Coordinates of C-alpha atoms and ligand atoms in Angstrom, one line a residue:
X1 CA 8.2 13.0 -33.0
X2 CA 6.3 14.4 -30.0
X3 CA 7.5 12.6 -26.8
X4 CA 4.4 10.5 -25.8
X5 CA 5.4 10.3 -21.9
X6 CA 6.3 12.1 -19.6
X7 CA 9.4 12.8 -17.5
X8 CA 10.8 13.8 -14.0
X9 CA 14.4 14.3 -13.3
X10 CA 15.9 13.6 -9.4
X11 CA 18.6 14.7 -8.5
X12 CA 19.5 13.2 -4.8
X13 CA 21.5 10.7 -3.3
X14 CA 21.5 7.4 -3.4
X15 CA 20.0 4.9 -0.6
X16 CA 21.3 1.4 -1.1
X17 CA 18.7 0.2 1.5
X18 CA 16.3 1.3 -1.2
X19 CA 14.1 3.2 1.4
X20 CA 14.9 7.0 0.5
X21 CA 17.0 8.9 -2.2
X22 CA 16.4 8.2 -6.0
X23 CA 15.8 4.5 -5.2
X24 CA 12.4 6.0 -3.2
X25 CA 11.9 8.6 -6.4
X26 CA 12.3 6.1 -9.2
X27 CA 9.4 4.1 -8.0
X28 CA 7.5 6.7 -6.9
X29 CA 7.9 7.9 -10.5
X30 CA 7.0 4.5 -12.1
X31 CA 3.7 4.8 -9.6
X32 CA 2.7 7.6 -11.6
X33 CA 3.4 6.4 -15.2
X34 CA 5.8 9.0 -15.8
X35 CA 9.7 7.9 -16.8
X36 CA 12.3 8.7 -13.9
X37 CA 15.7 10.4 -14.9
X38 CA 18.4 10.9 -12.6
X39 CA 21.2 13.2 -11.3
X40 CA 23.3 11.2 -7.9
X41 CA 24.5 13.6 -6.1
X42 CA 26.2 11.0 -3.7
X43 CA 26.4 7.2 -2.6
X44 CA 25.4 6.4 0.7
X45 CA 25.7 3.0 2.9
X46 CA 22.3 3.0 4.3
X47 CA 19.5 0.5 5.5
X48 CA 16.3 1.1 7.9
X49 CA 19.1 1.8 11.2
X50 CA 21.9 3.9 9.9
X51 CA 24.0 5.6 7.0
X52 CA 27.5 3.9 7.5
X53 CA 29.5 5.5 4.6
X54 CA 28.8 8.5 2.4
X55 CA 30.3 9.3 -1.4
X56 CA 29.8 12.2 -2.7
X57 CA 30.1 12.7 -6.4
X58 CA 31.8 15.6 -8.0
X59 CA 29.9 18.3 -8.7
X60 CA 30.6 18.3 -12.6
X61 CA 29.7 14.8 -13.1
X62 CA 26.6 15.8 -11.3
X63 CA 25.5 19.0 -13.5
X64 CA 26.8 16.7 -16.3
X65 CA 24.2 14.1 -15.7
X66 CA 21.6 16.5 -15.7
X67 CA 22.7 18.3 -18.8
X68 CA 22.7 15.2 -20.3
X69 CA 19.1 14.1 -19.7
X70 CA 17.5 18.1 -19.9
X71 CA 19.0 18.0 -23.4
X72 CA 18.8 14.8 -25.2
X73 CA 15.3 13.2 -23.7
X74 CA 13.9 16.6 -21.9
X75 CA 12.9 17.2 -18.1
X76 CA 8.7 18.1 -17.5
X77 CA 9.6 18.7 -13.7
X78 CA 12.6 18.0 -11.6
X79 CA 13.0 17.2 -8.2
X80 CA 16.6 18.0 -5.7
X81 CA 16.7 15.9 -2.6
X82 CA 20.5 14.8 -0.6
X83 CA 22.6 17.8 -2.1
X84 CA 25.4 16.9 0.6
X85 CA 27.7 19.5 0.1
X86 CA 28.0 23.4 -0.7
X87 CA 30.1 22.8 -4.5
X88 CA 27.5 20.5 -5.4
X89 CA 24.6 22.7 -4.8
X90 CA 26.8 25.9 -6.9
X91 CA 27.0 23.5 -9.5
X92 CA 23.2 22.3 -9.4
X93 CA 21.8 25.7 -8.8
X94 CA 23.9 27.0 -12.2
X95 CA 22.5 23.9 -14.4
X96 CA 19.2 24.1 -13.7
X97 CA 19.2 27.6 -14.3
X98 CA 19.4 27.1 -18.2
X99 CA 16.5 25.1 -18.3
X100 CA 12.4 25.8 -17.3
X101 CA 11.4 22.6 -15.7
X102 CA 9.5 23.6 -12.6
X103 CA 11.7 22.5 -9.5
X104 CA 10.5 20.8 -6.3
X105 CA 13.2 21.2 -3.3
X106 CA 13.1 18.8 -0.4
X107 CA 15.4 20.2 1.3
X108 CA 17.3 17.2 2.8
X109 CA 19.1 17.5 6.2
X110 CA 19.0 14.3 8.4
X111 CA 18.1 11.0 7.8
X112 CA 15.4 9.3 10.2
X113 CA 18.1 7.4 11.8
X114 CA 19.7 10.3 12.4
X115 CA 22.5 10.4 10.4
X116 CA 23.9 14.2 8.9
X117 CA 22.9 14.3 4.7
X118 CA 23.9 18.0 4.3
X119 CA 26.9 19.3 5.9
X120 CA 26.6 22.3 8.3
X121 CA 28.1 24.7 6.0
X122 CA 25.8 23.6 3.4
X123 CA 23.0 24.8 4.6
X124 CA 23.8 29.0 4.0
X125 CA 24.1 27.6 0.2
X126 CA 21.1 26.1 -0.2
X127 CA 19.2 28.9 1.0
X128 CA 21.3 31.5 -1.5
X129 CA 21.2 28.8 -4.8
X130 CA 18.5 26.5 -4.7
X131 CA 15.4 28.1 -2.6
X132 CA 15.2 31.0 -5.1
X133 CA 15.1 28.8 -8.0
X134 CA 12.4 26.9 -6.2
X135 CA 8.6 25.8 -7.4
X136 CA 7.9 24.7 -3.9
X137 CA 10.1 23.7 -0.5
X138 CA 9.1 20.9 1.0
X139 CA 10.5 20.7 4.5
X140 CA 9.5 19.3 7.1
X141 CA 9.3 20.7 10.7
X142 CA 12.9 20.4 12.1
X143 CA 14.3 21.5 8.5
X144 CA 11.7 24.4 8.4
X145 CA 13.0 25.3 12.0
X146 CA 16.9 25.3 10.1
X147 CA 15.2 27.0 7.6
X148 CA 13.6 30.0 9.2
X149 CA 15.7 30.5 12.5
X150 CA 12.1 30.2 13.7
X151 CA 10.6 27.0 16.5
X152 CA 7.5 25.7 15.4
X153 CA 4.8 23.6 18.0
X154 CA 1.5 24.2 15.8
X155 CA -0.4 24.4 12.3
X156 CA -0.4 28.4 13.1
X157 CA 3.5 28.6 13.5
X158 CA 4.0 26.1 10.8
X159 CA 1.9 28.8 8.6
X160 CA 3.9 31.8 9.9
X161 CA 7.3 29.6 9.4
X162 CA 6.1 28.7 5.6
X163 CA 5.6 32.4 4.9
X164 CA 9.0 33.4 6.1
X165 CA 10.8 31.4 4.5
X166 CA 9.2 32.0 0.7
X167 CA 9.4 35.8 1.7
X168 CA 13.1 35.8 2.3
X169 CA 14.1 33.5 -0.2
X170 CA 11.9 33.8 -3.3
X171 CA 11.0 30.4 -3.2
X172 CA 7.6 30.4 -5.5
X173 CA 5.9 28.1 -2.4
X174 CA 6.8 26.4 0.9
X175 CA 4.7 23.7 2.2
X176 CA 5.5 23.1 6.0
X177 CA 4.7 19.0 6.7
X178 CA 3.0 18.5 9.9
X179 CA 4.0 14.9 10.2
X180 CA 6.5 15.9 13.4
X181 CA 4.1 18.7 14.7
X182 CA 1.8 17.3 17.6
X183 CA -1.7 16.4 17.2
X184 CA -3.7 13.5 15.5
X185 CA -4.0 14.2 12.2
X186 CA -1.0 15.4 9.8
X187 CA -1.5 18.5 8.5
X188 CA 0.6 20.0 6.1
X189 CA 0.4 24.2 5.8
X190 CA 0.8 25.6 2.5
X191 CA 1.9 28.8 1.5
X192 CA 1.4 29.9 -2.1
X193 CA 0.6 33.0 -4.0
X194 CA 0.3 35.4 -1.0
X195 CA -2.3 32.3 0.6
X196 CA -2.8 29.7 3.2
X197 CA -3.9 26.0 2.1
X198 CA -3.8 23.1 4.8
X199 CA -3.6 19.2 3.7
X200 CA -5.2 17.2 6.4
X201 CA -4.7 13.6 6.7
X202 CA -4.9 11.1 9.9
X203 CA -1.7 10.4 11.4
X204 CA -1.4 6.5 10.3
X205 CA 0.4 3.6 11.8
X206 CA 3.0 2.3 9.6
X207 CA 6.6 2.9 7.8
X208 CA 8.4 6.1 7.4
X209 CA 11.7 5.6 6.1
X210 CA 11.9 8.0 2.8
X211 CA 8.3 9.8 4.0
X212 CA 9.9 13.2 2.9
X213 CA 11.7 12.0 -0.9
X214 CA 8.5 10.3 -1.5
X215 CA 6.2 13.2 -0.9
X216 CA 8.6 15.5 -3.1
X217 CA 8.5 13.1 -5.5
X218 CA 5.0 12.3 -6.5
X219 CA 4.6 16.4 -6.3
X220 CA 7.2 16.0 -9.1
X221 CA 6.3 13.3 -10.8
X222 CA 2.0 15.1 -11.3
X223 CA 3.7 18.8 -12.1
X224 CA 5.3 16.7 -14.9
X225 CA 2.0 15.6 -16.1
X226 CA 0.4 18.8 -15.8
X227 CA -1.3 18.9 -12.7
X228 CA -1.6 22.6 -10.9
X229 CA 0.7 22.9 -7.8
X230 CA -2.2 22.5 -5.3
X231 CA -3.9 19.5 -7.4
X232 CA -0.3 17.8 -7.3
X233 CA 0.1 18.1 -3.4
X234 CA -3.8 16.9 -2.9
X235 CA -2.7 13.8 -4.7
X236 CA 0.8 13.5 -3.4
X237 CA -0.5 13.3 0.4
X238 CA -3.2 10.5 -0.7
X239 CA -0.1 8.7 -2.0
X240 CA 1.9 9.1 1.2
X241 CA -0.9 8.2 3.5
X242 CA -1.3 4.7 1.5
X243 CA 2.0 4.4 1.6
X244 CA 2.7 4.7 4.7
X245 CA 0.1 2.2 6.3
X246 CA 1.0 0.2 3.3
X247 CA 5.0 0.1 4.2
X248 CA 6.5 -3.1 4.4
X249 CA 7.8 -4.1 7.5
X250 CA 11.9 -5.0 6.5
X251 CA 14.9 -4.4 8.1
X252 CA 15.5 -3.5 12.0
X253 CA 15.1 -0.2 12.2
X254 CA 12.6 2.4 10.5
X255 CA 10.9 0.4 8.0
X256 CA 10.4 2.1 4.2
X257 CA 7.2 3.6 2.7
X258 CA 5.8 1.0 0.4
X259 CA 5.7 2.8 -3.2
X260 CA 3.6 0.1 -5.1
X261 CA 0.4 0.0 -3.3
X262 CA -0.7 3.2 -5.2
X263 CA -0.6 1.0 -8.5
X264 CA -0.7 -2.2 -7.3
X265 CA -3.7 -2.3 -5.0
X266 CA -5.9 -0.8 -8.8
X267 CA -4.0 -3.4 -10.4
X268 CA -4.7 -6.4 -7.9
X269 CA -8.5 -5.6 -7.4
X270 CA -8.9 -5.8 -11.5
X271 CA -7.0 -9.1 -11.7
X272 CA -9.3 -10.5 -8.8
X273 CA -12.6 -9.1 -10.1
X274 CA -11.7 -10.8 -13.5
X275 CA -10.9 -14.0 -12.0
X276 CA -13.4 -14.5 -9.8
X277 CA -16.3 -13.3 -11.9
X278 CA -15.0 -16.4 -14.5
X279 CA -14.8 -19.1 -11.5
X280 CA -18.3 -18.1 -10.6
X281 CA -19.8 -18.5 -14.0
X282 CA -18.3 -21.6 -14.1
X283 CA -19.6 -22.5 -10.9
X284 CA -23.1 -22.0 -11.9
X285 CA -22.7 -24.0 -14.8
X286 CA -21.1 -27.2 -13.3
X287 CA -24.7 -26.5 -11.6
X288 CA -24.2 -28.3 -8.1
X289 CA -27.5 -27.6 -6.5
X290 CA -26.8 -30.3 -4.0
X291 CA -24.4 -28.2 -2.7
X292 CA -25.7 -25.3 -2.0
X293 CA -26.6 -24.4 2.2
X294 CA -30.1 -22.9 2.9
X295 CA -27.9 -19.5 3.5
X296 CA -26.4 -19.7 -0.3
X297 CA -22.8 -20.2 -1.3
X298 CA -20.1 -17.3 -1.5
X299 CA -17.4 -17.9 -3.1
X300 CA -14.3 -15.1 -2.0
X301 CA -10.7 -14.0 -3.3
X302 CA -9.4 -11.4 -1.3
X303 CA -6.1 -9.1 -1.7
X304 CA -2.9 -10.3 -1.0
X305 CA -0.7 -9.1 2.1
X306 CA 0.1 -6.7 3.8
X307 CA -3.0 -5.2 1.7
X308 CA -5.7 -7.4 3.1
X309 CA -6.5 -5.9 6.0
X310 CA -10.9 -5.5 6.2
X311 CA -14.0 -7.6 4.9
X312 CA -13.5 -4.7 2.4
X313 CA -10.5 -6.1 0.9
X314 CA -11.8 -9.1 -0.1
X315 CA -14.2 -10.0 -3.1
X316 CA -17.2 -12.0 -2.9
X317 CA -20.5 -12.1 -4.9
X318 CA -23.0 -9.8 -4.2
X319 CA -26.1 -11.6 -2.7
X320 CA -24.7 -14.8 -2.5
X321 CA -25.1 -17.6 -5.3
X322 CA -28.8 -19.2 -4.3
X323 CA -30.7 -22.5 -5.5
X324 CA -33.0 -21.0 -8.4
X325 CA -35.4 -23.6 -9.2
X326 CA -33.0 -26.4 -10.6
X327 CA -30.2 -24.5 -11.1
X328 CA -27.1 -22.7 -9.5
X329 CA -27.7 -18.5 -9.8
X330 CA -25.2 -16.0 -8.9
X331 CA -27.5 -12.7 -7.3
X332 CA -25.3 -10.2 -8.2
X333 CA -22.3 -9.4 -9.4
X334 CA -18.5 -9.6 -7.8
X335 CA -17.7 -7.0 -5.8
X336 CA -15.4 -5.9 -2.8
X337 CA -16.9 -5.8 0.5
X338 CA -19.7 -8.5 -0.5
X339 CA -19.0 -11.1 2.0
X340 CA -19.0 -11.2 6.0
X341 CA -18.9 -14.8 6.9
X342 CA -16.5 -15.7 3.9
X343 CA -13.9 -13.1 4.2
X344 CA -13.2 -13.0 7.8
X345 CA -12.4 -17.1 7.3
X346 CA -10.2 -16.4 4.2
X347 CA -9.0 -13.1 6.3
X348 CA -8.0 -15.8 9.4
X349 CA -6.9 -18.5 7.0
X350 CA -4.5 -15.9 5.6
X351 CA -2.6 -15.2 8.7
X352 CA -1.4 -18.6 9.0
X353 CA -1.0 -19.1 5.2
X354 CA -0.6 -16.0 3.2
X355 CA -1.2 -17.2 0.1
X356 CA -4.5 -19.1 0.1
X357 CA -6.7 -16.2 -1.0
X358 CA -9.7 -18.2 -2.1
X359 CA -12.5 -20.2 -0.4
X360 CA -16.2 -21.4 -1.0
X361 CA -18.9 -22.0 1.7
X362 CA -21.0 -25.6 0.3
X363 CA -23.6 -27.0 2.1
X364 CA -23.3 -29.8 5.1
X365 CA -24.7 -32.9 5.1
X366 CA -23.4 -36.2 6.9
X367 CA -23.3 -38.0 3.2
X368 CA -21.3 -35.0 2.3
X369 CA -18.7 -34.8 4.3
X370 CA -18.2 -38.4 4.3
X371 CA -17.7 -38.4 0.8
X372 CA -15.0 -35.7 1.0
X373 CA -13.1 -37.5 4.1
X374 CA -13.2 -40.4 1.6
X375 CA -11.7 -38.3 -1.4
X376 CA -9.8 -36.4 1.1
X377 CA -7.9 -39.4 2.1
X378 CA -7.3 -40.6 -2.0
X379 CA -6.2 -37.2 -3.0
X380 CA -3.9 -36.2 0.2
X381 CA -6.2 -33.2 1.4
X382 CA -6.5 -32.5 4.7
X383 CA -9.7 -32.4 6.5
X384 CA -10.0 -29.7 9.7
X385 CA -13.2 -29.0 11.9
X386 CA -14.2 -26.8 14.7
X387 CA -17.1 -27.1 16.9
X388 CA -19.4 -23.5 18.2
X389 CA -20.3 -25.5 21.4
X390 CA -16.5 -24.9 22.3
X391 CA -16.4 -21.5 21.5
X392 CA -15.2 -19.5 24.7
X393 CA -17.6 -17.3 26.4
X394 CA -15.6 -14.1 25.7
X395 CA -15.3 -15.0 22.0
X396 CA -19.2 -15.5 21.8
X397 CA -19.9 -12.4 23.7
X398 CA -18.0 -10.0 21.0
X399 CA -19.3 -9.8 17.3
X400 CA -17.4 -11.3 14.4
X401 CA -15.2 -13.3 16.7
X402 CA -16.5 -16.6 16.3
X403 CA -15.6 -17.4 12.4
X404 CA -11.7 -16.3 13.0
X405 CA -11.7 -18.1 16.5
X406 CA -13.1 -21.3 14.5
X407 CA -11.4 -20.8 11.5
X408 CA -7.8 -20.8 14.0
X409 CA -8.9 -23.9 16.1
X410 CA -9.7 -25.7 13.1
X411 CA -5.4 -24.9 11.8
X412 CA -4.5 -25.7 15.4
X413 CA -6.0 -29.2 15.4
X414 CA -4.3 -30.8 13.2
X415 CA -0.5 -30.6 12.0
X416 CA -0.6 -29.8 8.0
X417 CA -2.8 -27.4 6.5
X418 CA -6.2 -28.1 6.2
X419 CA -8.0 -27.6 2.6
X420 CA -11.8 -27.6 4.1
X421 CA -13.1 -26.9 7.5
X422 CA -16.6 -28.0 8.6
X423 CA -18.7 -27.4 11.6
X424 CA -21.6 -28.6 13.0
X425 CA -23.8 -25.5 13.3
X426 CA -25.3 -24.3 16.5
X427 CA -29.2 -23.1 17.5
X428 CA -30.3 -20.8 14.4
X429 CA -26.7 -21.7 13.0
X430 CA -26.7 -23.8 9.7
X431 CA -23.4 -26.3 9.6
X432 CA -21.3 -25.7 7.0
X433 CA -18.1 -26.6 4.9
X434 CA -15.5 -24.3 4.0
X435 CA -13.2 -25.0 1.2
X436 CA -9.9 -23.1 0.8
X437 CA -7.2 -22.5 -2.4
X438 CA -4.9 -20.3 -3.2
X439 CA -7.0 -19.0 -6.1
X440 CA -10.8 -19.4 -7.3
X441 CA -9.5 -22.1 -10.0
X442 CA -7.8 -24.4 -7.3
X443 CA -11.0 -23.9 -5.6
X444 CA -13.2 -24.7 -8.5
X445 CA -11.0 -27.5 -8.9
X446 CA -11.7 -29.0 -5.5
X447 CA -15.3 -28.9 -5.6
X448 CA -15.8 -30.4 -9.0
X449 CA -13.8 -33.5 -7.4
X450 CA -16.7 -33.4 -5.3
X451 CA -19.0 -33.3 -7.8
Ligands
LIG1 C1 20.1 9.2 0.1 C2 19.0 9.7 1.0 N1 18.4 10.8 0.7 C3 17.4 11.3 1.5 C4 17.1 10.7 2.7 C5 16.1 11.2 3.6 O1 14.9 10.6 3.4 P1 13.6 11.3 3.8 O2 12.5 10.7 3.1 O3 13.7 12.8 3.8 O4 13.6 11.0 5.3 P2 14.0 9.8 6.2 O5 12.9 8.8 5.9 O6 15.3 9.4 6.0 O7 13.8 10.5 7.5 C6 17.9 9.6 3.0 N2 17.7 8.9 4.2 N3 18.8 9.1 2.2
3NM2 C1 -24.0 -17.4 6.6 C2 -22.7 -18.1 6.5 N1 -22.1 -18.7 7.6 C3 -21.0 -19.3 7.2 C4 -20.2 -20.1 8.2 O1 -19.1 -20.5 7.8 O2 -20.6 -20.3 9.3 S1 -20.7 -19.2 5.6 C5 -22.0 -18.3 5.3 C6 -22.5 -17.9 3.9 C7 -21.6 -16.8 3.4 O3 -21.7 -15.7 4.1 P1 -21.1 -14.3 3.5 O4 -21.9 -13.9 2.3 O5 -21.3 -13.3 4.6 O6 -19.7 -14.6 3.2

């Protein structure tokens, strides 16, 4: 039977710190949808600071491993990255030779922390036995400089460096990454088919540990399903770039590229769409016109952490939800980026309780909010408020600063966590009650106590 998905083999070394190595392939593999197979070249005794011990495995078990994936489940496209030592990269370079798969080399010499992954006397072997059986190099500036015998300080060396080092190895391509070159964006030069390509992305703020095995690997993992080398890089770079400002921020030292956000920012924006668009039609039908502020309701959900970061990571409803005659009508529909007021409370909110995602604007009234300090006090919810009158001068003067400085003083005034803030409006300012949940139905769930 025809194998329904596809596959890419890596063959590297092992990060226990789960940063770089296979651990950093295997996901970046699953982020694609194609299955990861492996060859471990070696063990190392890493987190984000430092490599502390290094095992390398023998070079038959590690041609053994790959013979035994190439011929049982098949290899679309395979990947090297920590070859360590000079008998492992013989014994590589001769396996892979009885097979097609097109081959990706990162061509792995020192960790960020700066610890030696490929001994000095390696380094003649890989350039005899693996560049030549190469699809594409992917080194990056210090290991192009190993590479080539050549410095490199700009884009136009990085180009001149790249062409080198396909010309006088037989590498297919050589892409030189511009991460370490100076300047403010990162470009990448490519050199393929007797041509120049550049890959231009801005130079983001974030976590870098396994940068280089992640890049090589989604490369990999999109010449396994087909993509054209230059196609494959394009989307490789978008899926370091997220990654990178999407790392997560563990360990003491360099922190590691976060993998996931490719698939699970998609995947997080679907579930919140779905769930929010149900909570609103609900909303309208419980039909609480009394409710509803002369501005109109939102009603928002926004994306977890770290991903949150804008108005435009949160969901809200698309005109507001408005008194139409007697009844409660959503404008438009749920989308991202469709609330100001609503998402930079939740966005707030969030930094002092990461999970409450949710929260509803409803309209002020004395009766009102008497009623929910009454319920608030049967039910155990807490009750928070902030006043605009207080609002520092330098808060009023820039825009957008009053809702999180509110939102703040509001958590600061009282011990627990509040479930609705109020205030009392100011001139051309509507009051207004803001209820909070981790999710639209905990929400919901508060305001039809209300109801
Ligand atoms: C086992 C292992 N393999 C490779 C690396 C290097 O990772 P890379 O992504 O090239 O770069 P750094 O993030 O480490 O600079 C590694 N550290 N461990
Ligand atoms: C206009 C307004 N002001 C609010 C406040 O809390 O002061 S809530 C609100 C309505 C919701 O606005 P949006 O659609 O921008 O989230």
């Amino acid at each position: 039977m025809k194998r329904l998905v596809k596959t890419a083999l890596t063959i590297a070394g092992s990060d226990s710190g789960g940063g770089a190595g296979i651990e950093a392939d295997l996901k970046t593999f699953t982020a694609f949808g194609v299955h990861g197979l492996v060859a471990i070249t070696s063990v190392t005794a890493q987190n984000t600071q430092a490599v502390t011990a290094i095992h390398d495995i023998p070079p038959e078990v590690v041609a053994e491993q790959i013979r035994a994936v190439a011929e049982d489940i098949g290899v679309d496209a395979a990947k090297t990255g920590m070859l360590s030592n000079a008998e492992i990269i013989k014994a590589v370079a001769k396996t892979v030779k009885n097979y097609d798969f097109p081959l990706v080399v990162d061509p792995v010499m020192i960790a960020k922390s700066g610890a030696p992954l490929l001994r000095e006397d390696a380094v003649d072997a890989l350039i005899k036995y693996i560049l030549p059986l190469a699809t594409l190099v992917t080194p990056n500036r210090f290991e192009a400089e190993k590479l080539s015998g050549m410095k490199i300080r700009s884009v136009e060396d990085a180009k001149i460096v790249a062409k080198k080092i396909a010309e006088e190895t037989g590498a297919e391509a050589v892409i030189v990454k511009g991460g370490h070159i100076e300047g403010e964006e990162a470009v990448d030069v490519l050199y393929h088919n007797g041509t120049f390509r550049e890959y231009r992305a801005p130079k983001v703020e974030g976590c870098t540990h396994g940068t280089g095995c992640s890049f090589s690997a989604a490369i990999t993992a999109n010449l396994a399903k087909g993509l054209g080398l230059e196609e494959a890089i394009e989307v490789a770079k978008k899926f370091i770039t997220l990654g990178i400002a999407m790392g997560h921020r563990i360990g003491h030292g360099h922190c590691p590229v976060n993998q996931s956000a490719w698939i699970e920012i998609p995947a997080e924006k679907w579930r919140i769409y779905e769930e929010l668009t149900n909570a609103v039609r609900e909303f309208e039908s419980i039909n609480p016109v009394r409710l509803i502020p002369e501005v109109g309701t939102n009603f928002v959900y926004s994306l977890p952490l770290p991903y949150a970061r804008s108005t435009k990571d949160v969901a809200g409803v698309k005109g507001r939800i408005v008194k139409y005659g007697n009844s409660v009508k959503a404008v438009g529909p749920v989308e991202f980026g469709a609330s100001d007021h609503l998402a930079r409370a939740v966005l707030t909110y969030m930094r002092f309780y990461p999970e409450y995602r949710s929260a509803i604007n409803i309209r002020y009234s004395r009766e009102i909010i008497e009623e929910i300090i009454e319920i608030a006090q049967e039910r155990g919810f807490k009750v928070s408020f902030y006043d605009r009158r207080e609002e520092p001068e330098e808060i009023k003067a820039k825009e957008g600063a009053t809702i999180p400085w509110g939102i703040e003083t509001a958590i600061k005034r009282i011990k627990e966590r509040p479930d609705i803030i109020y205030h009392l409006g100011d001139v051309g300012k509507e009051p207004m009650i803001l209820v909070f949940g981790r999710n639209p139905r905990e929400v919901l769930e508060k305001i039809k106590m209300l109801i």
